[in-house]
Every structure is written in structure tokens, then in C-alpha cells.
Tab-separated table of C-alpha atoms in Angstrom:
chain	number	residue	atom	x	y	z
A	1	UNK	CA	-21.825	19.948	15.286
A	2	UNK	CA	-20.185	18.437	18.352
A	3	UNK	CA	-17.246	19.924	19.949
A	4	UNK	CA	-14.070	17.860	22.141
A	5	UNK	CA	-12.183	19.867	23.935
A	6	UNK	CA	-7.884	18.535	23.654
A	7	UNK	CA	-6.766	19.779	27.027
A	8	UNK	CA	-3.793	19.806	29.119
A	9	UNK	CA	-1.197	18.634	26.502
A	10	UNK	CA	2.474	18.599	27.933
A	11	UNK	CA	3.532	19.454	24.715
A	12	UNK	CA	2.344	20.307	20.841
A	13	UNK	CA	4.554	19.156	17.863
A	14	UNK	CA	2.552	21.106	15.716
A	15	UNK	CA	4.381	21.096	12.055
A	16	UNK	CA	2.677	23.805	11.168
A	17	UNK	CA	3.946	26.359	8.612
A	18	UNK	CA	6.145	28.295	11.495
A	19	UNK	CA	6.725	24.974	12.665
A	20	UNK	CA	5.742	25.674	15.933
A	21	UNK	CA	6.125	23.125	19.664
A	22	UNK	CA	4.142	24.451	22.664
A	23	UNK	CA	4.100	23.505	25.982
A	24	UNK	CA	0.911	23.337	28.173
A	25	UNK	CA	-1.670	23.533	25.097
A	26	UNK	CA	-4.998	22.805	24.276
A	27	UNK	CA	-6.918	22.087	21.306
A	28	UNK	CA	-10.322	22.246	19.843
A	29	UNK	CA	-12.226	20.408	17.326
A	30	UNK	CA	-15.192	20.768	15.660
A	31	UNK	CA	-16.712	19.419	12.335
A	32	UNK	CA	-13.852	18.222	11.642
A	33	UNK	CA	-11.420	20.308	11.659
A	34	UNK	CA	-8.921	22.177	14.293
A	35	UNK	CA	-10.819	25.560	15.291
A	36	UNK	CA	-8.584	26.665	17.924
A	37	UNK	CA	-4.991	25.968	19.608
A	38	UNK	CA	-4.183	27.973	22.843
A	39	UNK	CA	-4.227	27.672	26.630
A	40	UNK	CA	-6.750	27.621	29.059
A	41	UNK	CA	-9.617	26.747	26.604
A	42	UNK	CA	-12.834	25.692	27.549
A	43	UNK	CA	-15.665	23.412	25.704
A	44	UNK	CA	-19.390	22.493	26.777
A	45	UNK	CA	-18.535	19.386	24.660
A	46	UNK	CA	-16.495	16.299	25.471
A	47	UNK	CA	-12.862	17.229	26.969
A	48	UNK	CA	-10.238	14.604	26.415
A	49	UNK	CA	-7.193	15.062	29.217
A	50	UNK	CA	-3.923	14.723	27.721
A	51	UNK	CA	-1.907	15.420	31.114
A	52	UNK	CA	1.439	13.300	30.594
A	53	UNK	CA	0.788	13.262	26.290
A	54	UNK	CA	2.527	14.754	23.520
A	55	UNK	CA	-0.104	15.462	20.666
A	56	UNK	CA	1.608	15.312	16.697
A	57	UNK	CA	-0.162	15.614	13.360
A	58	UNK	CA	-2.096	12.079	13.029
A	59	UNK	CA	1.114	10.081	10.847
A	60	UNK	CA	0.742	9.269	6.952
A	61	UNK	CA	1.159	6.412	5.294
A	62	UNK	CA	2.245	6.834	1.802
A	63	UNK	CA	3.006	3.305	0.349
A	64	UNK	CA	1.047	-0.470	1.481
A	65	UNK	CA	0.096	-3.479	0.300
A	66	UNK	CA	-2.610	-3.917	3.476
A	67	UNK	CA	-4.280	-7.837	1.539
A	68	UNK	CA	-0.260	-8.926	2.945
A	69	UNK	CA	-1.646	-9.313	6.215
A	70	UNK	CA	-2.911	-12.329	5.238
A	71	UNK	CA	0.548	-13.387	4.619
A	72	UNK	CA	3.004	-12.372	7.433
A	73	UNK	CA	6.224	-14.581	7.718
A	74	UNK	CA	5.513	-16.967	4.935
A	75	UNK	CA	8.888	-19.301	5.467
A	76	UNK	CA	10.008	-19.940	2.122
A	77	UNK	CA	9.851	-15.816	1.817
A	78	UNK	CA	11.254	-15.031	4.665
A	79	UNK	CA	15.111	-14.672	3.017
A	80	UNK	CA	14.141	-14.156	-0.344
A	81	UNK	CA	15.461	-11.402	-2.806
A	82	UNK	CA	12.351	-9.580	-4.162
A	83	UNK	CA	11.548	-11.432	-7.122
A	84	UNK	CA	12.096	-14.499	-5.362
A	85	UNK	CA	10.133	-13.434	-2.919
A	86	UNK	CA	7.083	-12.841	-5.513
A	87	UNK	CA	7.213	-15.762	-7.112
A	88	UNK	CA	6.821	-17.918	-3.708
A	89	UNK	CA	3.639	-15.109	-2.792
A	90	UNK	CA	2.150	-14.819	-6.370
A	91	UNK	CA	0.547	-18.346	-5.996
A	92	UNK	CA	-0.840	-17.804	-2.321
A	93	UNK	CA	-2.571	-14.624	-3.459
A	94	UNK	CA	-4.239	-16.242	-6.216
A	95	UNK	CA	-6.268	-18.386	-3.805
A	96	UNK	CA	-7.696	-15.094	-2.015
A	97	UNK	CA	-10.958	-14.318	-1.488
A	98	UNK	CA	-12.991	-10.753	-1.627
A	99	UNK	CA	-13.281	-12.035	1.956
A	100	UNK	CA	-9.360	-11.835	2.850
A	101	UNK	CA	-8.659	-8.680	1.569
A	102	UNK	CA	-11.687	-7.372	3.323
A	103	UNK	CA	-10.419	-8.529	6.879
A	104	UNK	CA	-7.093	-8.079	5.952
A	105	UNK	CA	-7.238	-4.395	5.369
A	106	UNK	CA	-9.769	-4.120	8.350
A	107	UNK	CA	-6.403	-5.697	10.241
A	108	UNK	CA	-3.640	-3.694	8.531
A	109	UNK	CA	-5.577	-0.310	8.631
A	110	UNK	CA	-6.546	-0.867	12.753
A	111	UNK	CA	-2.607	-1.616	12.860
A	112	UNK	CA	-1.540	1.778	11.569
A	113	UNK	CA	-4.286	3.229	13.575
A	114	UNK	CA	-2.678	2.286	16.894
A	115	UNK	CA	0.537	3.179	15.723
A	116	UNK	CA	-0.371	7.025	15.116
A	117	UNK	CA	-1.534	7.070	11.313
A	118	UNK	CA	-4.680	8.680	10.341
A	119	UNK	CA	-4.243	9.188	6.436
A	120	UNK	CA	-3.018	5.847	4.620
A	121	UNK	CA	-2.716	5.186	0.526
A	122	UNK	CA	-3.097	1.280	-0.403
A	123	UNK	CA	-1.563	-0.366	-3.295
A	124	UNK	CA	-3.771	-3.338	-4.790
A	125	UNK	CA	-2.872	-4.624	-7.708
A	126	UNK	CA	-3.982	-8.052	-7.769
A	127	UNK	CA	-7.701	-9.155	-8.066
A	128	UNK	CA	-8.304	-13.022	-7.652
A	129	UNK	CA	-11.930	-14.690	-7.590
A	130	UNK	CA	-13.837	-11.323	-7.721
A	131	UNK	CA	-11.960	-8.754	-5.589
A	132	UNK	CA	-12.601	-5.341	-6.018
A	133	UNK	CA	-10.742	-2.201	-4.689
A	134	UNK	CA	-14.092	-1.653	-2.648
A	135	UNK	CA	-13.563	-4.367	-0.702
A	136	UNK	CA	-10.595	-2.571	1.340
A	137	UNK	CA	-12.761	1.453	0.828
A	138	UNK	CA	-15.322	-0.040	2.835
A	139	UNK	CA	-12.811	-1.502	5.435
A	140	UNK	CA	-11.212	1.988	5.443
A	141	UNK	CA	-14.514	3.234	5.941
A	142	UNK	CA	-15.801	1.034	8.614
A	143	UNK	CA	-12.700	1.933	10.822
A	144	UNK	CA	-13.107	5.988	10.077
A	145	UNK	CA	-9.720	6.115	8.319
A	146	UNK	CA	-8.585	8.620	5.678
A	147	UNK	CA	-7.720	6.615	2.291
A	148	UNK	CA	-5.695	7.149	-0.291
A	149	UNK	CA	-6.678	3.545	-1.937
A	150	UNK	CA	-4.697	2.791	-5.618
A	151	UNK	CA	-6.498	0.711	-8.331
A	152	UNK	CA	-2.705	-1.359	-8.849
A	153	UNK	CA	-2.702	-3.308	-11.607
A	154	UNK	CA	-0.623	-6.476	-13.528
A	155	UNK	CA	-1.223	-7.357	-17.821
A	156	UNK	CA	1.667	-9.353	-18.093
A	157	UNK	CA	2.727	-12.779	-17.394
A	158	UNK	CA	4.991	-15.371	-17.159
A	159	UNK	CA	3.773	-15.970	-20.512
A	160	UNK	CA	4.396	-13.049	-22.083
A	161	UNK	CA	7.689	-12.333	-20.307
A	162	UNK	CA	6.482	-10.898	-17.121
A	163	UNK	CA	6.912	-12.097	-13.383
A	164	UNK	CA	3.507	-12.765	-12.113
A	165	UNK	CA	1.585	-15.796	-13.220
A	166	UNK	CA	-1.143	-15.632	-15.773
A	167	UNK	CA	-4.070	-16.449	-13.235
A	168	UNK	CA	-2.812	-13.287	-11.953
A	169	UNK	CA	-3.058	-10.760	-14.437
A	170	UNK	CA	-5.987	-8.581	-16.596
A	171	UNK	CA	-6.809	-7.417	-19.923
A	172	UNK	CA	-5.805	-4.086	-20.358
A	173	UNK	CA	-9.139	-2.821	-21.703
A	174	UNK	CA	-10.543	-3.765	-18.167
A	175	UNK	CA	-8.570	-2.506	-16.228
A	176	UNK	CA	-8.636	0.925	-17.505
A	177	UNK	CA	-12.874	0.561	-17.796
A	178	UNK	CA	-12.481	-0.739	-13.814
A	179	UNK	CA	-10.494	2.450	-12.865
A	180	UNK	CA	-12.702	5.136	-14.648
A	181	UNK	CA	-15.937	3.250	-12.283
A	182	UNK	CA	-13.823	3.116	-9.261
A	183	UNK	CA	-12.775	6.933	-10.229
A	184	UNK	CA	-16.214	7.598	-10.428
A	185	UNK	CA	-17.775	6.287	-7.887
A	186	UNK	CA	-15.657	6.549	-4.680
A	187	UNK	CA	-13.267	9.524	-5.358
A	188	UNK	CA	-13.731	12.712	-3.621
A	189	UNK	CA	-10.809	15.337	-4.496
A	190	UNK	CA	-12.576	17.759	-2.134
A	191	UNK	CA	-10.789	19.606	1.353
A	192	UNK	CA	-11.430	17.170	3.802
A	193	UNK	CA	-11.843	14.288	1.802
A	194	UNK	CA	-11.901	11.029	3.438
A	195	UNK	CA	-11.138	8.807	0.080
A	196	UNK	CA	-9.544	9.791	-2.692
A	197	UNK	CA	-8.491	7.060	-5.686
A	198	UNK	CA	-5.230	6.914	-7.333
A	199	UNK	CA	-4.154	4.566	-10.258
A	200	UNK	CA	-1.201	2.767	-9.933
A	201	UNK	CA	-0.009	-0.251	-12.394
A	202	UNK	CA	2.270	-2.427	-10.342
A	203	UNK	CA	5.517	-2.060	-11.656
A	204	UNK	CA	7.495	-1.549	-15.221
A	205	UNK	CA	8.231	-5.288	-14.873
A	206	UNK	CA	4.442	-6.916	-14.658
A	207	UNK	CA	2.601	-4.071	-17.301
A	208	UNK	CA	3.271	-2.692	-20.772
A	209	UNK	CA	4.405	0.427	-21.881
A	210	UNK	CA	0.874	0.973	-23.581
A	211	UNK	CA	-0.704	0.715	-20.268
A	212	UNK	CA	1.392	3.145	-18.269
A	213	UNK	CA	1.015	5.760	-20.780
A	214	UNK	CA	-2.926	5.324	-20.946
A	215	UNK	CA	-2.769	5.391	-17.469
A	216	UNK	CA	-0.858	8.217	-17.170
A	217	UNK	CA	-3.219	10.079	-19.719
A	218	UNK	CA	-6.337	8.621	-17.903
A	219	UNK	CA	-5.633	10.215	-14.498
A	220	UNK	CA	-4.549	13.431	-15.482
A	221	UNK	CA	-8.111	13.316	-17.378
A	222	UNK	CA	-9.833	12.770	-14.047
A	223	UNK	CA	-7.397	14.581	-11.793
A	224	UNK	CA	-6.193	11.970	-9.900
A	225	UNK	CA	-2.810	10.850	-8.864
A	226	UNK	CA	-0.441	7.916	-10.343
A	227	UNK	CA	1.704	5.447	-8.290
A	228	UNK	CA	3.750	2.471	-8.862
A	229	UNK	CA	6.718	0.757	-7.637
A	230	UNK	CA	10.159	2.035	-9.121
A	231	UNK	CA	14.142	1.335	-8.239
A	232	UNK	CA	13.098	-1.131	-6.056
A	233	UNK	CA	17.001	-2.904	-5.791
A	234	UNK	CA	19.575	-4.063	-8.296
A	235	UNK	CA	17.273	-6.977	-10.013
A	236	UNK	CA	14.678	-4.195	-11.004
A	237	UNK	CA	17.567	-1.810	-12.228
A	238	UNK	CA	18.931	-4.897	-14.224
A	239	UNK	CA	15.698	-5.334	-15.601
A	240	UNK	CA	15.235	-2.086	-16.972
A	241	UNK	CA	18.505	-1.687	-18.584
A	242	UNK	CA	17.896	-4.982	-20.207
A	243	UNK	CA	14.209	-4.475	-21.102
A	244	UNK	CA	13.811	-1.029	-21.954
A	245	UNK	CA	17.674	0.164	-22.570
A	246	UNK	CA	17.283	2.675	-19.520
A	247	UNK	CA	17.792	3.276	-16.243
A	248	UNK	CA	13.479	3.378	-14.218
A	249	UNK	CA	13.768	7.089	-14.039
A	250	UNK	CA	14.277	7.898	-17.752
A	251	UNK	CA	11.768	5.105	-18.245
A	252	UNK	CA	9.215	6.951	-15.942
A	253	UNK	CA	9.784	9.952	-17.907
A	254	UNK	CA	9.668	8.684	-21.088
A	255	UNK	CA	6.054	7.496	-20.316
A	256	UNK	CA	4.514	10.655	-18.816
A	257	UNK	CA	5.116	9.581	-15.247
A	258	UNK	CA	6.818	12.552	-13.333
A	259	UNK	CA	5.866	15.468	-12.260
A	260	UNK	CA	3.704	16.536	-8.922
A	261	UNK	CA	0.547	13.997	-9.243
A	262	UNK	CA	3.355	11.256	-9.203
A	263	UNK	CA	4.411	9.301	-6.295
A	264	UNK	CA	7.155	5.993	-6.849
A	265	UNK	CA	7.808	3.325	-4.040
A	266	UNK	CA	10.653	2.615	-2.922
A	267	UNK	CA	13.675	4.445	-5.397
A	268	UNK	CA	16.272	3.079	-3.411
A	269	UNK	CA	18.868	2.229	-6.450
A	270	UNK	CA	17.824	6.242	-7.917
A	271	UNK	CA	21.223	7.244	-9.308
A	272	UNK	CA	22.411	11.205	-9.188
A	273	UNK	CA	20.766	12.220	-12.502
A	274	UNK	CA	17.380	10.513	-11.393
A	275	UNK	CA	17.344	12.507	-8.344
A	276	UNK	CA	18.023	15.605	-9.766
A	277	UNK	CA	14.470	14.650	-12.056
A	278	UNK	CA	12.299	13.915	-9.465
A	279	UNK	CA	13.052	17.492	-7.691
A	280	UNK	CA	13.252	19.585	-11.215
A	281	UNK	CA	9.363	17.903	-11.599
A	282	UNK	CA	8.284	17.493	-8.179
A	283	UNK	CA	8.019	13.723	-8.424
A	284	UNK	CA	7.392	12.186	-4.633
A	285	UNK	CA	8.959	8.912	-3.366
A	286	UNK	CA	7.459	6.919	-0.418
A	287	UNK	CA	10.595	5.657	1.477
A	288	UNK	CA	10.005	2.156	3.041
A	289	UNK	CA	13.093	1.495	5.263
A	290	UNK	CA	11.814	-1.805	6.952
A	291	UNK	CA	10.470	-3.351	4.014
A	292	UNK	CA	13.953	-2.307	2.124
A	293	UNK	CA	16.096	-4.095	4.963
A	294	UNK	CA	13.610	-7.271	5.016
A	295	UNK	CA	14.283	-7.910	1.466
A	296	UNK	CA	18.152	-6.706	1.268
A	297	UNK	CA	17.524	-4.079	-1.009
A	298	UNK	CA	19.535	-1.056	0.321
A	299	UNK	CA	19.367	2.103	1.965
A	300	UNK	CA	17.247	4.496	-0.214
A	301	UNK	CA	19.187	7.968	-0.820
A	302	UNK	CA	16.618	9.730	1.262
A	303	UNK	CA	19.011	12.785	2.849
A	304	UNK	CA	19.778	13.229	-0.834
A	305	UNK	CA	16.346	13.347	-2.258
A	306	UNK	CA	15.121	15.528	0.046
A	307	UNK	CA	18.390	17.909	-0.060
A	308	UNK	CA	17.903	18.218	-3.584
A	309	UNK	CA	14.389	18.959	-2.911
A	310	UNK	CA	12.020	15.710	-3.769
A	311	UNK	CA	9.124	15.291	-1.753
A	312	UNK	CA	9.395	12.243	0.456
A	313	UNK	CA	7.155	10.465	2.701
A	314	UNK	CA	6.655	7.444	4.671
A	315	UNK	CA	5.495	3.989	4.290
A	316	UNK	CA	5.549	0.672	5.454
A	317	UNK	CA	5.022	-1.321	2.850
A	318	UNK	CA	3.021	-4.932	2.330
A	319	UNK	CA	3.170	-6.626	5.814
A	320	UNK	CA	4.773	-9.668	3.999
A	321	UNK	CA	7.775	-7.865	3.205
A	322	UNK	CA	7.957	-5.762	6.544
A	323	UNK	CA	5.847	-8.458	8.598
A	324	UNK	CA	4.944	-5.170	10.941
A	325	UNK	CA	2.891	-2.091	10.111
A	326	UNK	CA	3.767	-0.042	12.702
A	327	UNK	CA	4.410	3.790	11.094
A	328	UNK	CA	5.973	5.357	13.875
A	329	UNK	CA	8.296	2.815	14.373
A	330	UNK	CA	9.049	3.047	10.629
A	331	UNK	CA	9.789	6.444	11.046
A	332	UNK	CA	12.120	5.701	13.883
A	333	UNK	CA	14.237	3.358	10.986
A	334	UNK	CA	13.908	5.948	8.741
A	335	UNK	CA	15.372	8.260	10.519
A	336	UNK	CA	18.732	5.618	12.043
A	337	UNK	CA	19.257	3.938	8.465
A	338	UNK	CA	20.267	8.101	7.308
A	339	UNK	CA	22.401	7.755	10.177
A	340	UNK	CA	24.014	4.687	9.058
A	341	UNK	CA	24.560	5.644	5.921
A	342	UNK	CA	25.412	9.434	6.639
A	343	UNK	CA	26.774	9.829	9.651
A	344	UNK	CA	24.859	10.457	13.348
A	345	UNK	CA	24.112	14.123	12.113
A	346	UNK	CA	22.210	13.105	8.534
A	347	UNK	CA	18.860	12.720	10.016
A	348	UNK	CA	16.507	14.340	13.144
A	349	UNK	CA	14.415	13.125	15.187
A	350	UNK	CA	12.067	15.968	14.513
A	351	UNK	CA	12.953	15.522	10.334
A	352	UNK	CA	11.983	12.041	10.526
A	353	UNK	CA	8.718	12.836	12.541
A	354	UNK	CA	8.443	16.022	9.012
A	355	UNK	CA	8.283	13.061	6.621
A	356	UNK	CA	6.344	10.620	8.611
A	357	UNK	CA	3.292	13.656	8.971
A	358	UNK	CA	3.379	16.896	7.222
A	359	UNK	CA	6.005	15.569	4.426
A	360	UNK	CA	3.592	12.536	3.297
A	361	UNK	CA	0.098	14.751	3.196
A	362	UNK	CA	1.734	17.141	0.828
A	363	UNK	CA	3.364	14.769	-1.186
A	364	UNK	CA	-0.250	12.947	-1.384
A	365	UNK	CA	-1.627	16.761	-2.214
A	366	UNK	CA	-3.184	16.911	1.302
A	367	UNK	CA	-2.109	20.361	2.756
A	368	UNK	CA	-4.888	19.842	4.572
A	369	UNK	CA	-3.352	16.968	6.762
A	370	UNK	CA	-0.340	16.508	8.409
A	371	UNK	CA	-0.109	19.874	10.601
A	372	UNK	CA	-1.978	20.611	13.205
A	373	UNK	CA	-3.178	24.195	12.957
A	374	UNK	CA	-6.489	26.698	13.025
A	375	UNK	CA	-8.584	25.458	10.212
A	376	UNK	CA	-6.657	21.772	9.374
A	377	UNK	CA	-7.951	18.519	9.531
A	378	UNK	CA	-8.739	17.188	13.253
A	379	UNK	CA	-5.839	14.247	12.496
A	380	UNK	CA	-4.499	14.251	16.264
A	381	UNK	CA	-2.146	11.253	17.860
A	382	UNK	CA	-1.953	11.647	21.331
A	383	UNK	CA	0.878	9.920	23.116
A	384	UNK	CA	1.048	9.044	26.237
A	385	UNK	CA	5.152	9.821	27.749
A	386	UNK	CA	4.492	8.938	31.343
A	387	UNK	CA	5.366	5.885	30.807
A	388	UNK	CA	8.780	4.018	30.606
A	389	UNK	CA	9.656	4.363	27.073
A	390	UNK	CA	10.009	8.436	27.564
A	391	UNK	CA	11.223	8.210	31.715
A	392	UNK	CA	14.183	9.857	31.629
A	393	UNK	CA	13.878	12.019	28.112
A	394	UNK	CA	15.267	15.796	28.346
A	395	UNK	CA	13.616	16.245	24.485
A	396	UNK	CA	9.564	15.680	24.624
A	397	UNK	CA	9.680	16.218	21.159
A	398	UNK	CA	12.257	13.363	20.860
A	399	UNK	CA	9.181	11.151	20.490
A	400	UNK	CA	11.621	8.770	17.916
A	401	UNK	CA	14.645	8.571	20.334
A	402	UNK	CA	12.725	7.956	23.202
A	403	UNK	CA	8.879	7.633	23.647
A	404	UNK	CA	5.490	4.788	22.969
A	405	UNK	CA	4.961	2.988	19.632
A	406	UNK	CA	1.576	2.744	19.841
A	407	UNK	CA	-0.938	6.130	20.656
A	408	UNK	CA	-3.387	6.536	23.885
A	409	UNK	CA	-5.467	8.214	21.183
A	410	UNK	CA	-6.441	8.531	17.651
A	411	UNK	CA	-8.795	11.523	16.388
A	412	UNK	CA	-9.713	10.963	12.336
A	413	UNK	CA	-11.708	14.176	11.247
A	414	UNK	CA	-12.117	14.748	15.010
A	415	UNK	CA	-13.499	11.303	15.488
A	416	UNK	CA	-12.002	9.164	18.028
A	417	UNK	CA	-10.852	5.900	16.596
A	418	UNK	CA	-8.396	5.089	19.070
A	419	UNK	CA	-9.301	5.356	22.899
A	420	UNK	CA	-6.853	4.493	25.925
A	421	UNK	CA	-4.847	2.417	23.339
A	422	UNK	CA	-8.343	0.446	21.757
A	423	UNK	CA	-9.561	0.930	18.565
A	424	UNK	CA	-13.521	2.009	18.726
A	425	UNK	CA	-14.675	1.215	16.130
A	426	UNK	CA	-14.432	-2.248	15.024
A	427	UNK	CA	-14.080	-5.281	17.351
A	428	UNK	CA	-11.082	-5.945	16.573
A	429	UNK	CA	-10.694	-9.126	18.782
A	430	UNK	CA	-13.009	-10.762	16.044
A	431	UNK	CA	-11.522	-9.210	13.240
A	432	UNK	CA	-7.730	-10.762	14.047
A	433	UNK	CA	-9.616	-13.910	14.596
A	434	UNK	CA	-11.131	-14.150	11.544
A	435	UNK	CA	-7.772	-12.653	10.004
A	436	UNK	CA	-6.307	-16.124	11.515
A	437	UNK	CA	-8.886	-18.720	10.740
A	438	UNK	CA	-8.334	-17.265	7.221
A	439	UNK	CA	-4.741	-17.552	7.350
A	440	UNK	CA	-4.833	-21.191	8.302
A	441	UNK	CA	-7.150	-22.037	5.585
A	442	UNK	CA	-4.219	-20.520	2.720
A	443	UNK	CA	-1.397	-21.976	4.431
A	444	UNK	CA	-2.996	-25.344	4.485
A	445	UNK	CA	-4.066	-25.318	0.989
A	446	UNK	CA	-0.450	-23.869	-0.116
């Protein structure tokens, strides 16, 4: 198998179990994976100088909507509350095509990719005019990308009490049937994996209780893991305590959805008791800080969850709630909205870097990712510090308080996506404008 040769590095954030930084390293890679770390190494294969770069763990993305692209800065969204906010989408997505969400997640997963991330989960739960959750694996795959996608789904509408239209939502019976195929065919739980399919109906307000707890039972049956969106802000609190005579956390629990093969989104309005849950069962929460200020929800209790021991990690959410999908600069938020809340001492820049990398892959059951050590995935970012950004910077590793929001490079499985700040593998000039034309066509017909 071919060999590249990492060399020169000015510095290592490694993450690794001893949580080693080293100056002056070098790396090698070969079929796919890290096979040595050290100094002065030397390679008959390619060699990649990273004089002037800081090399991380490749960044993970632990909570997106990638078809909201298509939908950046809608106006009558833009200073919406979050169901407000849904109800002025709902009827734009309905007019997508297997086409958008292709190019959209070709555009959303290339936009992580150049801000550091080499292992993103996907959240689609909405499937107008004969989308299928293939339509973004193959865009995942066309880019090299590691993917966690989620078959999301929505059973009830407006008509039966829910929040999305009834265009919008599926039978039940199909949409279990569609996530035992999609199971099936595309899921690989192996080390090394490079897709791996979760289930994840969209939220307590928009499926029934019969359909989380089939859901639940279904992908423990196939070993997969659950997501969904919970806690969101005080409408979706309101509407639990009013629809289910609980606060989301007891509702989760009551319905088989805690414990280690769970992740939630968001669980900013988690109260004391529902924290103390999600660590007694290991129950992970993607934090999405930009997403949380764009719609006014709040400041998610994140230097309490993980005190108490939850597993956290990053995400950046639907780019029509965030309108960016930049992960290092979410990590960067992350890490000042703590500080806001907590006081300048409540989060580091080196914690915040933790959840963005190492704390995401194990909370997505990926100890393979997210460190970057002798026999680990070959997920390298390689920043380049030379440049204005970092001039000045005492603290290398510091890369959140001073340093480049987008990489030099981008290894997936030792495969260079990302070269001298381009993405290699798609032409990506042609994607965004097709991503446009697109774009145009919804907004005129909205």
C-alpha cells in the first residue's frame, strides 16, 4: 500500500490517551492508518512538508442538517424562534429534489472539509419527490469523507397535531422497512469504517411515541446508534410538559432512548436532574453553539455536562440555522459562550479543541478517530500558522485563540482531500455553481 511521509511539523496536538503535544514531529501513514509518530523519519513514498503547520486529529462533526445548504439566509427565517423558523422552511424543502440534497451535501461536506473535519454524522429527516439517504452516502463518498449519515424521520403533521406539514411526513411502516434496507446495505460497524448508519426520528414533536420506541428496539437489533433532536429551547420544553406531562429527558427515558448508543442535539434547556441521567447512562449530546445563538435558544450547560461526566461533542448544525459550517470556528464559540456563561476560566482552548476531535469520535463510538496515535485512523488537519492569524501567538497549541479557520491540508484514511487549501476531489467550482442555479430555482418558486 502507498506510504506519505508527514514531515517537519512545528508542532503535534496529538489527543492521544497521554494526551501528548510534540514539537518538531513527523508522521507516517499507510493503509490507512497512523504507523509511526517520531522525528527524523524517512519514507520512499510521497512526503508532505508541514514546516510552519500545526497537525490535530482531523475535527468531528457530530450533529448537521447538510440538504440546508440549499437554504442559507432565507429572510423571513432569518429572526425567527425555532418553530417559526420551521414553519417558513418546511414548505421550501418540500419542493426539493434528489438532485438538491445531492449537491447540497457535496457543498456542506467540502465545507467542513476545509474547515478541519474528517468524520461528520448527517441528520435527514425529510424525503420530498424521491430522496433517499443515498443521495448524500454517495456525496460523502465522492468527496472521501467519513459518514456518520442518520435515516431522520417525521409521521406527524399539522393534521394530526404535529409541526411539519403533511406533504412532509411518512407512514410509519415505511420508514422503519426504509431503515432496515439502508441498515443493510450501506452500514459498516467495522474499525476503520468509512459509513456507518444511525436512525434518528426528528424530534418528540413531529413522531409518535410508537415510533421512537420501535426505533429504539430496531437499532439495538442491528447495532446501530439512535439520534434525534432534544431540549432544543423553551418552546420544545413547553411542548413536552404539555404533550407528554414531562420534562424531554424523562421522556427520552421513558422510551428506551439513553444510554451509550444515544446521542441528542442540542440539550440546551437540560435541567440538573437530566444531566445527572445522561452521565449515570452515558447518553452523548452534540453541542451546537452557533446554531443555538442564530435561533435565540440559549447557552447549552456544556461545562456542566461534561463535569458531571456526559459525553459531548461538536456540531454545527443545518446551515439554515447557522448559515456557516465551519467546525473549527464552531469550536472556537464553543469554547467563548462557556466563558460567557462561566467565567474566562470555564473553558480551554485545548478542551474545546478535546470536544471538537477526540470527544465527538468516542461519543460516535469511534475510538478509532479523533487522536492521532500508532495504529489510529490517518484523520490529519494540517494548519498552516505562518500566517497572520497565529503572528504573534506564544501558545501553538492555542490554535482557537489565535490561528487559520480553514486547513492547508486534509488527510481522510490517509487520503488527501484537502491540498494547499483546495479540495481534490470534487470540482468544487461546479459544484457551488450548481448549488446556486439550484438555489435560484427554490427561491423563485417560493
Amino acid at each position: 500500500m502507498s506510504e506519505t511521509l508527514i514531515r517537519n511539523a512545528d508542532f503535534v496536538i496529538t489527543m492521544d490517551d497521554a494526551r501528548r503535544e510534540l514539537k518538531a514531529a513527523d508522521l507516517r501513514l499507510e493503509g490507512g492508518v497512523i504507523t509511526e509518530i517520531g522525528q527524523g523519519l524517512h519514507s520512499d513514498g510521497e512526503v508532505v512538508d508541514a514546516s510552519g503547520c500545526i497537525l490535530t486529529p482531523g475535527l468531528v462533526n457530530t450533529h448537521h442538517h447538510l440538504y440546508q445548504s440549499m437554504t442559507r439566509a432565507v429572510p423571513a427565517g432569518q429572526d425567527a424562534l425555532l418553530f417559526g423558523w420551521l414553519k417558513t422552511l418546511y414548505p421550501i424543502w418540500a419542493q426539493m429534489t434528489p438532485e438538491h440534497f445531492h449537491v447540497s451535501a457535496q457543498v456542506g461536506l467540502a465545507e467542513l472539509a476545509l474547515s478541519g473535519c474528517t468524520l461528520s454524522t448527517d441528520h435527514l429527516y425529510l424525503y420530498p419527490n424521491g430522496t433517499r439517504l443515498e443521495d448524500t452516502i454517495h456525496a460523502a463518498a465522492e468527496l472521501g469523507m467519513r459518514f456518520h449519515p442518520t435515516r431522520g424521520s417525521m409521521s406527524i403533521g399539522e393534521s394530526g397535531g404535529g409541526l411539519p406539514p403533511d406533504a412532509l411526513v411518512e407512514k410509519e411502516a415505511a420508514i422503519l422497512e426504509d431503515c432496515i434496507r439502508l441498515v443493510d446495505a450501506f452500514h459498516d460497524g467495522a474499525e476503520g469504517s468509512m459509513c456507518r448508519v444511525g436512525l434518528a426520528p426528528c424530534s418528540p414533536f413531529s413522531v409518535s411515541r410508537d415510533l421512537m420506541r420501535e426505533t429504539a428496539v430496531l437499532a439495538r437489533d442491528k447495532g446501530v446508534m439512535l439520534h434525534t433532536h432534544l431540549a432544543e429551547n423553551d418552546e420544545d420544553i413547553a411542548y413536552s410538559l404539555s404533550a407528554f406531562g414531562c420534562r424531554p429527558g424523562q421522556y427520552a427515558e421513558s422510551l428506551g432512548w439513553v444510554g451509550p448508543d444515544v446521542w441528542h442535539a442540542h440539550c440546551v434547556k437540560l435541567d440538573a436532574e437530566e444531566i445527572a441521567l445522561f452521565a449515570q447512562t452515558s447518553t452523548g449530546v452534540a453541542h451546537c453553539p452557533c446554531s443555538n445563538c442564530r435561533l435565540g435558544s440559549g447557552i447549552a450547560p456544556v461545562r456542566a455536562l461534561r463535569d458531571a461526566g456526559v459525553p459531548v461533542g461538536l456540531g454545527v448544525d443545518g446551515s439554515a440555522s447557522n448559515d456557516a459550517g465551519n467546525l473549527v470556528a464552531e469550536a472556537r464559540i464553543a469554547m467563548l459562550l462557556q466563558r460567557v456563561a462561566n467565567g474566562a476560566d470555564a473553558m480551554s482552548a485545548r478542551e474545546a479543541l478535546l470536544i471538537a476531535t477526540r470527544g465527538g469520535a468516542d461519543m460516535l463510538g469511534r475510538p478509532d478517530c479523533g487522536r492521532l496515535a500508532v495504529g489510529k485512523r490517518a484523520d490529519i488537519a494540517v494548519w498552516d500558522v505562518s500566517g497572520i492569524e497565529a503572528a504573534g501567538s506564544w501558545d501553538p497549541a492555542a490554535l482557537l485563540l489565535a490561528g487559520p479557520t480553514t486547513v492547508r491540508d486534509l488527510f481522510v484514511e490517509g487520503r488527501q482531500i484537502v491540498r494547499d487549501g483546495q479540495v481534490t476531489t470534487l470540482d468544487l467550482g461546479a459544484v457551488i455553481a450548481r448549488q446556486n442555479t439550484l438555489a435560484r430555482g427554490l427561491m423563485e418558486a417560493a
